[in-house]
Short mmCIF file of C-alpha atoms in Angstrom, two decimals:
data_model
loop_
_atom_site.label_atom_id
_atom_site.label_comp_id
_atom_site.label_asym_id
_atom_site.label_seq_id
_atom_site.Cartn_x
_atom_site.Cartn_y
_atom_site.Cartn_z
CA MET A 422 57.51 -6.70 -21.89
CA GLY A 423 59.62 -9.92 -21.23
CA GLN A 424 58.42 -10.48 -18.11
CA GLY A 425 54.87 -9.46 -19.24
CA LEU A 426 54.73 -12.28 -21.57
CA TRP A 427 56.97 -14.68 -18.70
CA ARG A 428 53.76 -13.78 -16.99
CA ILE A 429 51.21 -14.67 -19.49
CA ALA A 430 53.29 -18.46 -20.30
CA ARG A 431 53.16 -19.20 -16.85
CA ASN A 432 49.47 -18.23 -16.25
CA GLN A 433 48.66 -20.78 -18.84
CA GLN A 434 51.27 -23.33 -17.67
CA LEU A 435 49.82 -23.40 -14.30
CA GLN A 436 46.00 -23.61 -15.29
CA GLN A 437 47.00 -26.49 -17.59
CA GLN A 438 48.47 -28.30 -14.46
CA GLY A 439 46.96 -27.18 -11.17
CA TYR A 440 43.22 -25.59 -11.71
CA SER A 441 40.72 -28.06 -12.67
CA GLY A 442 37.02 -26.82 -14.12
CA GLN A 443 35.12 -27.19 -10.80
CA GLY A 444 37.46 -25.17 -8.27
CA TYR A 445 40.59 -23.23 -8.05
CA LEU A 446 43.64 -24.51 -6.24
CA THR A 447 44.35 -22.92 -2.75
CA ARG A 448 47.17 -20.62 -1.91
CA GLU A 449 49.80 -23.17 -0.28
CA HIS A 450 49.33 -25.66 -3.59
CA GLY A 451 49.99 -22.89 -5.82
CA ARG A 452 53.15 -22.38 -4.11
CA ARG A 453 54.51 -25.90 -4.58
CA ILE A 454 53.65 -26.20 -8.01
CA ALA A 455 55.38 -23.23 -9.12
CA THR A 456 58.66 -24.39 -6.35
CA ASN A 457 58.65 -27.35 -8.41
CA ASN A 458 59.05 -25.75 -11.78
CA VAL A 459 61.13 -22.68 -10.97
CA SER A 460 64.09 -23.05 -9.21
CA ASN A 461 64.59 -18.91 -9.87
CA THR A 462 63.29 -17.34 -6.07
CA SER A 463 61.96 -14.33 -8.43
CA HIS A 464 60.46 -16.07 -11.01
CA ARG A 465 58.58 -17.90 -7.73
CA LYS A 466 57.45 -14.42 -6.79
CA GLN A 467 55.86 -13.41 -10.26
CA ALA A 468 54.50 -17.12 -10.33
CA GLN A 469 52.47 -15.88 -6.93
CA GLY A 470 51.44 -13.22 -8.28
CA GLY A 471 50.17 -14.01 -11.36
CA ILE A 472 48.01 -16.56 -9.46
CA ASP A 473 46.33 -14.00 -7.18
CA ILE A 474 45.69 -11.88 -10.55
CA TYR A 475 44.25 -15.41 -12.49
CA HIS A 476 41.94 -15.98 -9.43
CA LEU A 477 40.41 -12.65 -9.29
CA LEU A 478 40.03 -12.90 -13.13
CA LYS A 479 38.45 -15.93 -12.88
CA THR A 480 36.19 -14.94 -9.61
CA ARG A 481 35.26 -11.72 -11.54
CA LYS A 482 33.90 -13.48 -14.78
CA SER A 483 32.02 -16.19 -12.56
CA LYS A 484 29.88 -13.76 -10.84
CA GLU A 485 29.32 -12.01 -14.37
CA GLN A 486 27.76 -15.25 -15.33
CA GLU A 487 26.10 -15.77 -12.33
CA GLY A 488 23.43 -12.47 -13.00
CA PHE A 489 20.06 -12.28 -10.99
CA ILE A 490 18.90 -14.59 -8.54
CA ASN A 491 16.28 -16.73 -10.44
CA LEU A 492 12.91 -16.51 -8.18
CA GLU A 493 12.03 -20.04 -9.89
CA MET A 494 14.54 -21.91 -8.69
CA LEU A 495 13.44 -20.85 -5.20
CA PRO A 496 10.57 -22.36 -2.87
CA PRO A 497 7.25 -20.59 -4.10
CA GLU A 498 6.79 -19.20 -0.53
CA LEU A 499 9.87 -16.96 -0.21
CA SER A 500 9.26 -16.66 -4.64
CA PHE A 501 5.87 -15.08 -3.42
CA THR A 502 7.12 -13.14 -0.22
CA ILE A 503 9.79 -11.47 -2.43
CA LEU A 504 7.55 -10.45 -5.16
CA SER A 505 5.04 -9.37 -2.35
CA TYR A 506 7.74 -6.67 -1.94
CA LEU A 507 6.89 -4.94 -5.40
CA ASN A 508 4.22 -2.48 -6.30
CA ALA A 509 1.72 -2.43 -9.37
CA THR A 510 4.75 -1.24 -12.04
CA ASP A 511 7.26 -3.42 -11.27
CA LEU A 512 5.22 -5.82 -10.62
CA CYS A 513 4.59 -5.82 -14.67
CA LEU A 514 7.98 -5.47 -15.46
CA ALA A 515 8.45 -8.68 -13.41
CA SER A 516 6.02 -10.71 -15.45
CA CYS A 517 8.13 -10.27 -18.15
CA VAL A 518 10.32 -12.55 -16.69
CA TRP A 519 8.86 -15.16 -14.14
CA GLN A 520 5.18 -15.06 -15.74
CA ASP A 521 3.95 -17.45 -13.30
CA LEU A 522 5.40 -16.38 -10.72
CA ALA A 523 4.21 -12.77 -10.95
CA ASN A 524 1.05 -13.01 -12.11
CA ASP A 525 0.16 -15.03 -9.32
CA GLU A 526 -3.82 -14.15 -8.32
CA LEU A 527 -2.58 -13.70 -4.29
CA LEU A 528 -0.07 -11.33 -5.37
CA TRP A 529 -2.63 -8.71 -6.90
CA GLN A 530 -5.34 -9.60 -4.31
CA GLY A 531 -3.01 -8.18 -2.10
CA LEU A 532 -2.14 -5.24 -3.80
CA CYS A 533 -5.93 -4.72 -4.48
CA LYS A 534 -6.82 -4.80 -0.82
CA SER A 535 -3.60 -3.52 0.41
CA THR A 536 -4.72 -0.08 -1.50
CA TRP A 537 -8.45 -0.16 -1.63
CA GLY A 538 -9.07 -1.33 1.15
CA HIS A 539 -13.34 -2.51 0.69
CA CYS A 540 -15.32 -3.30 -2.69
CA SER A 541 -18.39 -4.43 -3.06
CA ILE A 542 -17.12 -7.56 -5.11
CA TYR A 543 -14.80 -9.05 -2.07
CA ASN A 544 -17.68 -10.71 -0.95
CA LYS A 545 -18.99 -11.64 -3.89
CA ASN A 546 -18.63 -15.48 -5.60
CA PRO A 547 -16.35 -14.15 -8.86
CA PRO A 548 -17.87 -14.35 -12.11
CA LEU A 549 -16.22 -16.50 -15.05
CA GLY A 550 -12.79 -15.08 -16.19
CA PHE A 551 -12.53 -12.62 -13.28
CA SER A 552 -8.78 -11.61 -12.51
CA PHE A 553 -7.34 -9.76 -9.53
CA ARG A 554 -5.20 -8.15 -11.97
CA LYS A 555 -7.77 -7.01 -14.24
CA LEU A 556 -9.09 -5.86 -10.98
CA TYR A 557 -6.25 -3.88 -9.93
CA MET A 558 -6.37 -1.84 -13.81
CA GLN A 559 -10.21 -1.19 -13.41
CA LEU A 560 -10.12 0.07 -9.55
CA ASP A 561 -7.00 2.37 -10.87
CA GLU A 562 -9.09 3.48 -13.30
CA GLY A 563 -11.93 3.86 -11.16
CA SER A 564 -9.67 6.38 -9.27
CA LEU A 565 -8.64 7.92 -11.89
CA THR A 566 -12.14 9.07 -12.93
CA PHE A 567 -12.82 9.77 -9.53
CA ASN A 568 -10.08 12.36 -9.01
CA ALA A 569 -11.76 14.22 -12.18
CA ASN A 570 -15.40 13.73 -12.21
CA PRO A 571 -16.61 11.84 -8.62
CA ASP A 572 -19.86 10.98 -9.96
CA GLU A 573 -18.33 9.18 -13.43
CA GLY A 574 -16.05 7.73 -10.90
CA VAL A 575 -18.45 6.28 -8.92
CA ASN A 576 -20.83 5.29 -12.23
CA TYR A 577 -18.00 3.54 -13.46
CA PHE A 578 -17.04 1.48 -10.24
CA MET A 579 -20.74 0.11 -10.09
CA SER A 580 -20.70 -0.73 -14.09
CA LYS A 581 -18.07 -2.63 -13.34
CA GLY A 582 -19.40 -4.60 -10.85
CA ILE A 583 -16.85 -3.49 -8.08
CA LEU A 584 -19.12 -1.33 -5.62
CA ASP A 585 -23.01 -1.57 -4.73
CA ASP A 586 -25.34 1.19 -5.32
CA SER A 587 -25.42 1.29 -2.05
CA PRO A 588 -24.50 4.58 0.03
CA LYS A 589 -23.03 2.22 2.71
CA GLU A 590 -21.28 0.52 0.42
CA ILE A 591 -19.41 3.59 -1.03
CA ALA A 592 -19.15 4.97 2.45
CA LYS A 593 -16.93 1.93 3.22
CA PHE A 594 -14.78 2.50 -0.21
CA ILE A 595 -14.00 6.11 0.84
CA PHE A 596 -12.78 5.06 4.14
CA CYS A 597 -10.81 2.18 2.89
CA THR A 598 -9.34 3.96 -0.05
CA ARG A 599 -6.58 6.78 0.30
CA THR A 600 -6.04 7.14 -3.62
CA LEU A 601 -8.96 9.51 -3.61
CA ASN A 602 -8.34 13.17 -4.08
CA TRP A 603 -9.66 14.90 -1.11
CA LYS A 604 -11.29 18.52 -2.66
CA LYS A 605 -13.22 16.28 -4.87
CA LEU A 606 -14.33 13.90 -2.34
CA ARG A 607 -15.11 16.88 -0.08
CA ILE A 608 -17.43 18.24 -3.07
CA TYR A 609 -18.84 14.46 -3.60
CA LEU A 610 -20.04 14.50 0.36
CA ASP A 611 -21.45 17.59 -0.24
CA GLU A 612 -23.87 16.89 -2.57
CA ARG A 613 -24.30 12.98 -0.69
CA ARG A 614 -25.25 13.59 2.58
CA ASP A 615 -26.68 9.87 2.94
CA VAL A 616 -23.26 8.79 2.52
CA LEU A 617 -21.52 11.15 4.32
CA ASP A 618 -23.69 10.17 7.42
CA ASP A 619 -22.83 6.20 6.43
CA LEU A 620 -19.23 7.37 6.51
CA VAL A 621 -19.26 9.49 10.04
CA THR A 622 -20.76 6.36 11.40
CA LEU A 623 -17.85 4.13 10.17
CA HIS A 624 -15.50 6.44 12.67
CA ASN A 625 -15.00 5.13 16.42
CA PHE A 626 -14.34 7.73 18.60
CA ARG A 627 -14.33 5.47 21.97
CA ASN A 628 -12.11 6.40 24.87
CA GLN A 629 -10.27 9.39 22.46
CA PHE A 630 -9.36 12.56 23.61
CA LEU A 631 -11.80 15.58 21.42
CA PRO A 632 -9.18 16.77 19.80
CA ASN A 633 -7.38 13.79 18.29
CA ALA A 634 -10.59 12.15 17.14
CA LEU A 635 -11.22 15.69 15.63
CA ARG A 636 -8.29 15.27 13.61
CA GLU A 637 -8.52 11.36 13.05
CA PHE A 638 -12.19 12.48 11.53
CA PHE A 639 -10.82 15.50 9.95
CA ARG A 640 -8.08 13.04 7.78
CA HIS A 641 -10.86 11.12 6.64
CA ILE A 642 -12.94 14.01 5.78
CA HIS A 643 -11.65 17.24 4.84
CA ALA A 644 -12.74 20.59 6.62
CA PRO A 645 -13.47 23.14 3.94
CA GLU A 646 -11.25 26.06 3.69
CA GLU A 647 -14.31 28.33 4.67
CA ARG A 648 -16.62 28.47 7.22
CA GLY A 649 -20.25 27.89 6.28
CA GLU A 650 -23.24 25.53 6.48
CA TYR A 651 -20.84 22.22 5.32
CA LEU A 652 -18.53 22.96 7.90
CA GLU A 653 -21.20 23.01 10.85
CA THR A 654 -23.24 20.01 9.39
CA LEU A 655 -19.60 18.17 9.61
CA ILE A 656 -19.30 19.31 13.04
CA THR A 657 -22.34 18.76 14.15
CA LYS A 658 -22.37 14.91 12.77
CA PHE A 659 -19.12 14.75 14.36
CA SER A 660 -20.22 15.72 18.35
CA HIS A 661 -23.27 13.27 18.25
CA ARG A 662 -21.08 10.55 16.97
CA PHE A 663 -18.36 11.24 19.75
CA CYS A 664 -21.04 11.03 21.88
CA ALA A 665 -22.55 7.94 21.18
CA CYS A 666 -19.35 6.48 21.53
CA ASN A 667 -18.39 7.60 24.55
CA PRO A 668 -21.83 7.58 27.11
CA ASP A 669 -20.18 7.32 29.88
CA LEU A 670 -17.42 9.85 29.35
CA MET A 671 -20.34 12.36 28.46
CA ARG A 672 -22.08 11.81 31.64
CA GLU A 673 -19.21 11.72 33.56
CA LEU A 674 -18.21 15.68 32.26
CA GLY A 675 -22.21 16.77 32.13
CA LEU A 676 -21.27 16.67 28.09
CA SER A 677 -23.90 16.69 25.71
CA PRO A 678 -23.56 16.65 21.65
CA ASP A 679 -24.48 20.73 21.63
CA ALA A 680 -21.39 21.50 24.36
CA VAL A 681 -19.00 19.06 22.37
CA TYR A 682 -19.98 20.74 19.10
CA VAL A 683 -19.48 24.35 21.16
CA LEU A 684 -15.97 22.81 22.18
CA CYS A 685 -15.17 21.34 18.52
CA TYR A 686 -15.29 24.93 17.14
CA SER A 687 -13.79 26.96 20.24
CA LEU A 688 -10.77 23.83 19.04
CA ILE A 689 -10.77 24.90 15.29
CA LEU A 690 -10.51 28.63 16.10
CA LEU A 691 -7.89 28.27 18.78
CA SER A 692 -6.04 26.22 15.92
CA ILE A 693 -6.02 29.20 13.53
CA ASP A 694 -5.53 31.37 16.20
CA LEU A 695 -2.16 29.48 17.08
CA THR A 696 -0.78 28.18 13.73
CA SER A 697 -1.92 31.26 11.96
CA PRO A 698 1.38 33.13 10.93
CA HIS A 699 -0.36 36.58 10.36
CA VAL A 700 -2.33 36.93 13.86
CA LYS A 701 0.77 38.19 16.21
CA ASN A 702 -1.22 38.04 19.44
CA LYS A 703 -1.78 34.80 20.14
CA MET A 704 -4.93 33.66 22.55
CA SER A 705 -3.41 32.60 25.96
CA LYS A 706 -4.88 29.81 27.73
CA ARG A 707 -6.21 32.02 29.85
CA GLU A 708 -8.41 33.75 28.02
CA PHE A 709 -9.50 30.14 25.87
CA ILE A 710 -10.72 29.21 28.99
CA ARG A 711 -12.67 32.35 29.60
CA ASN A 712 -14.42 32.21 26.04
CA THR A 713 -15.12 28.75 25.96
CA ARG A 714 -16.66 28.41 29.34
CA ARG A 715 -19.03 31.38 28.62
CA ALA A 716 -20.50 28.93 25.54
CA ALA A 717 -20.56 26.49 27.84
CA GLN A 718 -20.57 26.87 31.75
CA ASN A 719 -20.85 23.34 32.14
CA ILE A 720 -17.78 22.56 31.79
CA SER A 721 -14.42 22.22 34.12
CA GLU A 722 -11.47 24.64 33.85
CA ASP A 723 -8.94 21.99 33.75
CA PHE A 724 -10.71 20.08 31.13
CA VAL A 725 -10.95 22.85 28.94
CA GLY A 726 -7.09 23.75 29.87
CA HIS A 727 -6.10 20.62 28.50
CA LEU A 728 -7.73 21.14 25.72
CA TYR A 729 -5.71 24.16 25.01
CA ASP A 730 -1.95 22.55 25.86
CA ASN A 731 -3.04 19.96 23.00
CA ILE A 732 -3.58 22.39 20.61
CA TYR A 733 -0.90 24.57 21.18
CA LEU A 734 1.71 21.19 21.91
CA ILE A 735 0.28 19.14 19.01
CA GLY A 736 -1.08 21.65 16.42
CA HIS A 737 -4.15 22.43 14.08
CA VAL A 738 -6.86 20.10 14.25
CA ALA A 739 -8.18 20.41 10.93
CA ALA A 740 -4.31 20.73 9.00
#
């Protein structure tokens, strides 16, 4: 008890004698002060221990007073770079503290274009009172509406001037957006074949291996769960687009859109056969080559074998 009171009194004495408001004494300076004022060796060791404790408490207190970095004190370029990593929700929260920085139009423009890559309004002169933050809220609202009812969602975008009433503009919007529900999108494209046509032409399959191109196609335009007229339409459109993107390869291999159509259907059936747990006897490579060449006789055996290897190693083309 006595030693504890002595340490408190000694710390106060050392603070008055040797500590300034701008910094701390070094360990060597503190040791010299303790030596001059305390003759007893044990007292000197206790004083040294008191200095260490005071130093730790003082450092901790100063850190607590510092808090978070004030972005307004940083260069604007650095502040905007930090805020650009936030999503819309976090950016709204940041605006409660740094209103001018977090409400900057460049930040909200980046959020809009990173989520919705194409909108007709991007290429127009902005109307009076236009704000990218407001546009983000409208795009988010329209996407939620689309995921509930595709027709109402598209009409919402048009009513706000975000999209033009054009199949090509709607197709570009769909192609550059990843927030739309794929099941609702499939229903919409089945009803709007004009939009589907423009959407297919946005794909570039140049120099791509056929199964890989088919996977990319079905990532944007999801295949139906069952075979039917819509699936046949998708494969037909893909076949013509693939041939248009690779005219030299088609001449070299002697393939036509009809032959590519047969290959695509064969790849889908092979994908189901190899990946389905319900199929016990998987199709062999020899069987696939034989069946495929019966339907498309001009295709070389090596090319068909490479198709089988791709599905076997990478997986389903329409997963």
